[in-house]
Amino acid sequence: MRNQRTGLKICIKMLVILALAASTHADTITARNQTDRFLSLFSVVRFKNTGCTGSSGDSGTCYAKHTCLFNGGNLEGTCAGGFGHCCVTKIGCGGVSRNNCTYIESPGYPNTFSTAMTCKQTIMFNRDVCQLRLDVTEVDLAPPDNRGMCLEDVLTFSQDIKWSQVCGTTLNTHYYLDVDPDTSTKLDFDFNIGAGPYPRKWKIKVSQICCDQLSMAPMGCGQYFTSTTGTIKAWNTDSADRVYLHGQNYATCLRKEIDRCTITYTETMGDWFLPRCGDTLEFPFNIIQQNNPATGITCLGPGGVSPVLRPATASLQGPQQIYFVTGDGTNNHVDVGQNSNLDLEFSQGAC
Ligand SMILES: *[C@@H]1O[C@H](CO)[C@@H](O)[C@H](O)[C@H]1NC(C)=O
Ligand SMILES: *[C@@H]1O[C@H](CO)[C@@H](O)[C@H](O)[C@H]1NC(C)=O
């Protein structure tokens, strides 16, 4: 009797210790063990909170049932050998989530709405998270004015200064926000929607990237590609007039892939995008000057150049960074030749 009690006490202590030792990115549950009733009634099962695909086709994270429900997620099938549940989390206006891979959605998504409102959606994260990756299914807000100012609708972020404002239409791409968990362990998406009749909607998946994670983008990279081909897209490249936005200040970064020695950039719109003088689009190896060797001027304006239709290829010696800084605020962004926004395909060639 005495021995049994001591055994039980040790067992309970072990449970507590194991629960405390569990990392913040793993869940610990106690499961009744049917096969070995006499030695241990309960066993501790610990599994990592890895990504999963829910029954709806949306992405989720494998969590214990109580972790998922407590944080406002939906159970969409099992994972971790049946001990975890694929937890798909979606938040609307006023929503707060600390689940990895949370979707932020507009009111009534996938329907559109057109009533004036402010809408705050908040992602909470742990101290070891340094970036949020936004996978944009769609962001469809009222377009900017001719100077790229978001006067009708605007999305702003409470951390990071890469984009001081976002509006217009952007589909099927990704962006990275750098966050500083020492300053604040939350990031607000603040949508300020005007009264105009534009039909709005948005859906963005927000993944939390740990500071020590290999897939972290280099700091300051608003887009980060780790593939041999892809499409670089600034915000608002999918609207009808494609006006580039004011208040952008970031780099698009491409990793040099194994056994790749050249890089070719091709305009999807048929001619090169050049911002107005006062704003900057800067390629490594002066790839735009290569297209316009005579002038060396890389912007449109008085004495500026005409965009040239051709793919540009350069040797690939290391990672590529393309800087896009739009700070003038008075420029008319509309009559920039045919092409008025940054939208480029790239392909890394063999050695
Ligand atoms: C249950 O007990 C058996 C026999 O001790 C063991 O092999 C099995 O891994 C246990 N199951 C769990 C979920 O701990
Ligand atoms: C969130 O999910 C992504 C994708 O599955 C994963 O790479 C990342 O490590 C996860 N973040 C945390 C904080 O667990």
Coordinates of C-alpha atoms and ligand atoms in Angstrom, one line a residue:
M1 CA 0.0 0.0 0.0
R2 CA 2.7 2.4 1.1
N3 CA 4.8 1.5 -1.9
Q4 CA 1.9 2.0 -4.3
R5 CA 1.3 5.5 -2.9
T6 CA 4.9 6.5 -3.2
G7 CA 4.8 5.2 -6.8
L8 CA 1.7 7.2 -7.6
K9 CA 3.3 10.4 -6.1
I10 CA 6.5 9.9 -8.2
C11 CA 4.3 9.4 -11.2
I12 CA 2.4 12.6 -10.6
K13 CA 5.6 14.5 -10.1
M14 CA 6.9 13.1 -13.3
L15 CA 3.8 14.3 -15.1
V16 CA 4.3 17.8 -13.8
I17 CA 8.0 17.9 -14.7
L18 CA 7.3 16.6 -18.2
A19 CA 4.6 19.2 -18.7
L20 CA 6.9 22.0 -17.6
A21 CA 9.8 20.7 -19.7
A22 CA 7.6 20.7 -22.8
S23 CA 8.8 23.3 -25.3
T24 CA 6.4 26.1 -26.2
H25 CA 6.1 24.6 -29.7
A26 CA 5.1 21.1 -28.6
D27 CA 2.0 19.8 -26.8
T28 CA 1.9 17.3 -23.9
I29 CA -1.2 15.3 -23.3
T30 CA -1.9 12.4 -21.0
A31 CA -3.5 9.4 -22.7
R32 CA -5.0 6.3 -21.1
N33 CA -3.0 3.3 -22.1
Q34 CA -5.3 0.4 -22.8
T35 CA -2.6 -2.1 -23.6
D36 CA -0.8 -2.1 -20.3
R37 CA -3.3 -1.5 -17.5
F38 CA -1.2 -2.6 -14.6
L39 CA 2.1 -0.9 -15.1
S40 CA 0.7 2.5 -16.1
L41 CA -2.8 3.7 -16.4
F42 CA -1.8 6.9 -18.1
S43 CA 1.1 7.8 -20.4
V44 CA 2.5 11.1 -21.3
V45 CA 2.5 11.8 -25.0
R46 CA 4.4 14.7 -26.4
F47 CA 4.3 15.8 -30.0
K48 CA 5.6 18.8 -32.0
N49 CA 3.2 21.5 -33.3
T50 CA 3.9 20.9 -36.9
G51 CA 1.9 22.1 -39.9
C52 CA -1.0 20.1 -41.2
T53 CA -3.8 20.4 -43.7
G54 CA -7.3 20.5 -42.3
S55 CA -10.4 18.8 -43.8
S56 CA -11.4 22.1 -45.4
G57 CA -8.1 22.2 -47.3
D58 CA -6.9 25.2 -45.3
S59 CA -3.6 24.9 -43.4
G60 CA -3.5 24.3 -39.7
T61 CA -1.2 23.3 -36.9
C62 CA -1.2 20.0 -35.0
Y63 CA -2.3 20.9 -31.4
A64 CA -3.8 19.1 -28.5
K65 CA -7.6 19.4 -28.5
H66 CA -7.7 21.8 -25.5
T67 CA -4.8 24.0 -26.8
C68 CA -6.7 24.4 -30.1
L69 CA -10.1 25.1 -28.7
F70 CA -8.8 27.3 -25.9
N71 CA -7.1 29.5 -28.6
G72 CA -10.2 29.7 -30.8
G73 CA -9.3 27.2 -33.4
N74 CA -11.4 24.5 -35.2
L75 CA -10.6 20.8 -35.1
E76 CA -10.3 19.6 -38.6
G77 CA -9.1 15.9 -38.4
T78 CA -6.4 14.2 -36.4
C79 CA -2.6 14.3 -36.6
A80 CA 0.4 13.1 -34.5
G81 CA -0.8 9.5 -34.7
G82 CA -4.2 10.4 -33.5
F83 CA -3.0 12.3 -30.3
G84 CA -3.3 15.7 -31.9
H85 CA -5.9 17.6 -33.9
C86 CA -5.3 19.6 -37.0
C87 CA -6.3 23.0 -35.7
V88 CA -7.4 25.5 -38.3
T89 CA -7.8 29.0 -36.9
K90 CA -9.6 32.0 -38.6
I91 CA -10.2 35.3 -37.1
G92 CA -12.4 38.2 -38.1
C93 CA -12.5 41.8 -37.0
G94 CA -11.6 42.2 -33.4
G95 CA -10.1 38.7 -33.4
V96 CA -7.0 37.7 -31.5
S97 CA -5.1 34.5 -32.1
R98 CA -1.8 33.0 -30.8
N99 CA -2.1 29.9 -33.0
N100 CA 0.5 29.4 -35.7
C101 CA -0.9 29.6 -39.2
T102 CA -3.9 31.7 -38.4
Y103 CA -6.0 33.1 -41.2
I104 CA -7.2 36.6 -41.0
E105 CA -10.4 37.2 -43.0
S106 CA -12.7 40.0 -43.9
P107 CA -16.2 40.1 -42.6
G108 CA -18.4 37.5 -44.4
Y109 CA -15.4 36.1 -46.4
P110 CA -15.5 34.9 -49.3
N111 CA -18.3 37.5 -49.9
T112 CA -17.3 41.1 -50.3
F113 CA -18.5 44.0 -48.2
S114 CA -18.7 47.7 -48.7
T115 CA -19.5 49.4 -45.5
A116 CA -17.1 51.9 -43.8
M117 CA -15.4 50.4 -40.8
T118 CA -12.2 49.9 -38.8
C119 CA -11.1 46.3 -38.4
K120 CA -8.3 45.2 -36.1
Q121 CA -7.0 41.6 -36.3
T122 CA -4.3 40.6 -33.8
I123 CA -1.6 37.9 -33.9
M124 CA 0.1 37.1 -30.6
F125 CA 3.4 35.2 -30.5
N126 CA 6.0 33.9 -28.2
R127 CA 9.3 35.6 -27.3
D128 CA 11.3 33.3 -29.7
V129 CA 9.4 34.5 -32.8
C130 CA 11.2 37.1 -35.1
Q131 CA 9.1 37.1 -38.2
L132 CA 5.6 36.7 -39.5
R133 CA 5.1 35.3 -43.0
L134 CA 2.0 36.5 -44.7
D135 CA 0.7 34.2 -47.4
V136 CA -1.8 36.3 -49.2
T137 CA -4.6 34.5 -50.9
E138 CA -6.1 37.9 -51.7
V139 CA -6.2 41.4 -50.4
D140 CA -8.8 43.4 -52.3
L141 CA -9.2 46.9 -51.1
A142 CA -10.1 50.2 -52.8
P143 CA -7.3 51.3 -55.1
P144 CA -4.8 54.1 -54.3
D145 CA -4.9 57.6 -55.9
N146 CA -2.5 58.5 -58.8
R147 CA 0.3 59.2 -56.3
G148 CA 0.0 55.7 -54.8
M149 CA -1.7 57.1 -51.6
C150 CA -4.2 54.9 -49.9
L151 CA -6.8 57.5 -49.2
E152 CA -10.0 55.4 -49.3
D153 CA -8.9 52.1 -47.7
V154 CA -5.7 51.4 -45.9
L155 CA -4.0 48.4 -44.2
T156 CA -1.3 49.2 -41.7
F157 CA 0.8 47.0 -39.4
S158 CA 1.7 47.8 -35.8
Q159 CA 5.3 46.5 -36.1
D160 CA 7.8 46.8 -39.0
I161 CA 8.2 49.8 -41.3
K162 CA 8.5 48.1 -44.7
W163 CA 5.1 49.2 -45.8
S164 CA 3.7 52.3 -44.2
Q165 CA 0.4 51.7 -46.1
V166 CA -1.2 49.0 -48.2
C167 CA -4.3 49.1 -50.4
G168 CA -5.5 48.0 -53.9
T169 CA -5.5 44.4 -55.1
T170 CA -2.8 41.7 -54.4
L171 CA -3.3 38.0 -55.1
N172 CA -1.3 34.8 -54.4
T173 CA 2.0 36.0 -53.0
H174 CA 3.8 36.2 -49.7
Y175 CA 5.4 38.9 -47.6
Y176 CA 7.6 38.9 -44.4
L177 CA 7.2 41.2 -41.5
D178 CA 10.1 41.5 -39.0
V179 CA 8.8 41.7 -35.4
D180 CA 10.7 42.5 -32.2
P181 CA 9.4 40.3 -29.4
D182 CA 11.3 42.4 -26.9
T183 CA 9.1 45.4 -27.7
S184 CA 5.8 43.7 -28.2
T185 CA 4.7 40.1 -28.6
K186 CA 1.7 41.0 -30.8
L187 CA 1.1 42.4 -34.2
D188 CA -2.1 44.2 -35.2
F189 CA -3.4 44.3 -38.8
D190 CA -5.4 47.6 -38.9
F191 CA -7.8 47.9 -41.7
N192 CA -9.4 51.3 -42.1
I193 CA -12.2 51.0 -44.7
G194 CA -13.8 54.0 -46.3
A195 CA -17.4 54.6 -47.3
G196 CA -16.9 54.2 -51.1
P197 CA -18.8 51.5 -52.9
Y198 CA -15.8 49.3 -53.6
P199 CA -16.3 45.5 -53.0
R200 CA -13.6 44.5 -50.4
K201 CA -12.4 41.2 -49.1
W202 CA -9.2 39.7 -47.8
K203 CA -7.7 36.4 -46.7
I204 CA -4.1 36.1 -45.4
K205 CA -2.4 33.2 -43.7
V206 CA 0.0 34.3 -40.9
S207 CA 2.8 31.9 -40.0
Q208 CA 5.1 32.5 -37.1
I209 CA 8.9 32.1 -37.8
C210 CA 11.2 31.4 -34.9
C211 CA 14.4 33.5 -34.6
D212 CA 16.6 30.4 -35.0
Q213 CA 14.7 28.9 -37.9
L214 CA 16.6 28.2 -41.1
S215 CA 13.6 29.4 -43.2
M216 CA 13.8 32.9 -41.6
A217 CA 14.2 35.6 -44.3
P218 CA 17.2 37.9 -43.9
M219 CA 16.1 41.0 -42.0
G220 CA 14.6 43.7 -44.1
C221 CA 13.5 41.3 -46.9
G222 CA 9.8 41.9 -47.6
Q223 CA 9.8 39.0 -50.0
Y224 CA 12.2 36.0 -49.7
F225 CA 12.4 33.3 -52.4
T226 CA 14.1 30.0 -51.9
S227 CA 13.3 28.5 -55.3
T228 CA 14.9 28.5 -58.8
T229 CA 11.8 30.3 -60.3
G230 CA 9.2 32.6 -59.0
T231 CA 7.3 35.8 -59.3
I232 CA 8.3 39.0 -57.5
K233 CA 5.2 41.1 -56.7
A234 CA 4.8 44.4 -54.9
W235 CA 1.5 45.2 -53.3
N236 CA -1.3 46.3 -55.7
T237 CA 0.1 44.5 -58.8
D238 CA -3.2 42.8 -59.4
S239 CA -5.5 45.8 -59.7
A240 CA -6.6 47.2 -63.0
D241 CA -4.3 50.2 -63.0
R242 CA -1.5 48.6 -61.0
V243 CA -0.3 51.9 -59.5
Y244 CA 2.8 51.4 -57.3
L245 CA 2.2 52.4 -53.7
H246 CA 3.8 55.2 -51.8
G247 CA 5.6 54.4 -48.5
Q248 CA 7.3 51.2 -49.5
N249 CA 10.8 50.5 -48.2
Y250 CA 12.0 47.0 -48.4
A251 CA 14.2 44.5 -50.3
T252 CA 13.1 41.5 -52.3
C253 CA 15.6 38.7 -51.6
L254 CA 16.5 35.7 -53.6
R255 CA 18.6 32.9 -52.3
K256 CA 21.2 31.5 -54.7
E257 CA 20.2 27.9 -55.2
I258 CA 22.6 25.0 -55.5
D259 CA 24.2 24.6 -59.0
R260 CA 22.7 27.8 -60.3
C261 CA 25.0 30.5 -61.8
T262 CA 22.8 32.9 -63.8
I263 CA 19.6 34.8 -63.1
T264 CA 17.2 36.1 -65.6
Y265 CA 14.5 38.6 -64.8
T266 CA 11.5 38.8 -67.2
E267 CA 8.7 41.4 -67.0
T268 CA 5.3 39.9 -66.9
M269 CA 3.8 43.0 -68.4
G270 CA 6.0 43.2 -71.4
D271 CA 8.1 46.2 -70.4
W272 CA 10.3 47.1 -67.5
F273 CA 8.8 48.8 -64.5
L274 CA 10.7 52.0 -63.6
P275 CA 9.5 54.2 -60.7
R276 CA 9.4 58.0 -61.1
C277 CA 12.6 59.9 -60.2
G278 CA 12.6 60.4 -56.4
D279 CA 11.6 56.8 -55.9
T280 CA 14.1 53.9 -56.2
L281 CA 14.2 50.5 -57.7
E282 CA 17.7 49.1 -57.4
F283 CA 19.0 45.8 -58.8
P284 CA 22.3 44.2 -58.0
F285 CA 24.7 44.4 -61.0
N286 CA 22.9 47.4 -62.4
I287 CA 20.6 45.2 -64.3
I288 CA 18.5 48.1 -65.4
Q289 CA 21.4 50.1 -66.6
Q290 CA 22.4 47.0 -68.6
N291 CA 19.2 47.5 -70.4
N292 CA 19.8 51.2 -70.9
P293 CA 23.6 51.5 -71.1
A294 CA 23.5 55.0 -72.6
T295 CA 21.9 56.9 -69.7
G296 CA 22.5 55.1 -66.5
I297 CA 19.3 56.7 -65.2
T298 CA 17.0 54.3 -63.5
C299 CA 13.9 56.3 -63.1
L300 CA 11.3 57.9 -65.2
G301 CA 11.0 61.7 -65.3
P302 CA 12.7 64.7 -66.9
G303 CA 15.6 63.2 -68.8
G304 CA 14.6 59.7 -67.7
V305 CA 14.6 56.6 -69.9
S306 CA 12.1 54.6 -71.8
P307 CA 11.6 51.1 -70.6
V308 CA 13.0 48.5 -72.9
L309 CA 11.3 45.2 -73.6
R310 CA 13.7 42.3 -73.0
P311 CA 14.6 39.8 -70.3
A312 CA 17.8 40.8 -68.4
T313 CA 20.3 38.1 -67.4
A314 CA 23.2 38.5 -65.0
S315 CA 25.7 36.2 -63.4
L316 CA 24.5 34.9 -60.0
Q317 CA 27.4 35.1 -57.5
G318 CA 25.4 35.2 -54.3
P319 CA 22.0 36.2 -52.9
Q320 CA 20.1 38.8 -54.9
Q321 CA 18.5 41.8 -53.2
I322 CA 16.3 44.3 -55.1
Y323 CA 15.5 47.5 -53.2
F324 CA 12.2 49.2 -53.7
V325 CA 11.8 52.5 -51.9
T326 CA 9.0 54.9 -52.6
G327 CA 9.2 58.0 -50.6
D328 CA 8.5 61.0 -52.7
G329 CA 4.7 61.2 -52.2
T330 CA 4.2 63.9 -54.9
N331 CA 5.0 61.9 -57.9
N332 CA 2.2 60.9 -60.3
H333 CA 2.7 57.1 -60.5
V334 CA 0.2 56.5 -63.3
D335 CA 1.7 57.4 -66.6
V336 CA 4.9 55.4 -66.1
G337 CA 4.8 53.9 -69.6
Q338 CA 2.8 50.8 -69.8
N339 CA 3.9 49.2 -66.6
S340 CA 3.3 51.0 -63.3
N341 CA 4.3 48.4 -60.6
L342 CA 7.0 45.9 -59.7
D343 CA 6.0 42.5 -61.0
L344 CA 8.9 40.3 -62.3
E345 CA 9.5 36.7 -63.0
F346 CA 12.9 35.3 -62.2
S347 CA 14.6 32.1 -63.2
Q348 CA 18.0 30.8 -62.0
G349 CA 20.0 29.1 -64.7
A350 CA 22.4 26.2 -64.6
C351 CA 26.2 26.7 -64.3
Ligands
LIG1 C1 1.3 1.7 -23.7 O1 2.0 0.7 -23.1 C2 2.7 -0.2 -24.0 C3 3.3 -1.3 -23.2 O2 4.0 -0.8 -22.1 C4 3.8 0.6 -24.7 O3 4.5 -0.2 -25.6 C5 3.0 1.8 -25.5 O4 4.0 2.6 -26.1 C6 2.2 2.6 -24.5 N1 1.4 3.5 -25.3 C7 1.5 4.9 -25.1 C8 0.6 5.7 -25.9 O5 2.3 5.4 -24.3
LIG2 C1 4.8 27.7 -37.6 O1 4.5 26.9 -38.7 C2 5.5 26.9 -39.7 C3 5.1 26.1 -40.8 O2 4.6 24.9 -40.5 C4 6.8 26.4 -39.0 O3 7.9 26.5 -40.0 C5 7.2 27.3 -37.8 O4 8.3 26.8 -37.2 C6 6.0 27.3 -36.9 N1 6.3 28.3 -35.8 C7 6.3 28.0 -34.5 C8 6.5 29.2 -33.6 O5 6.2 26.9 -34.1

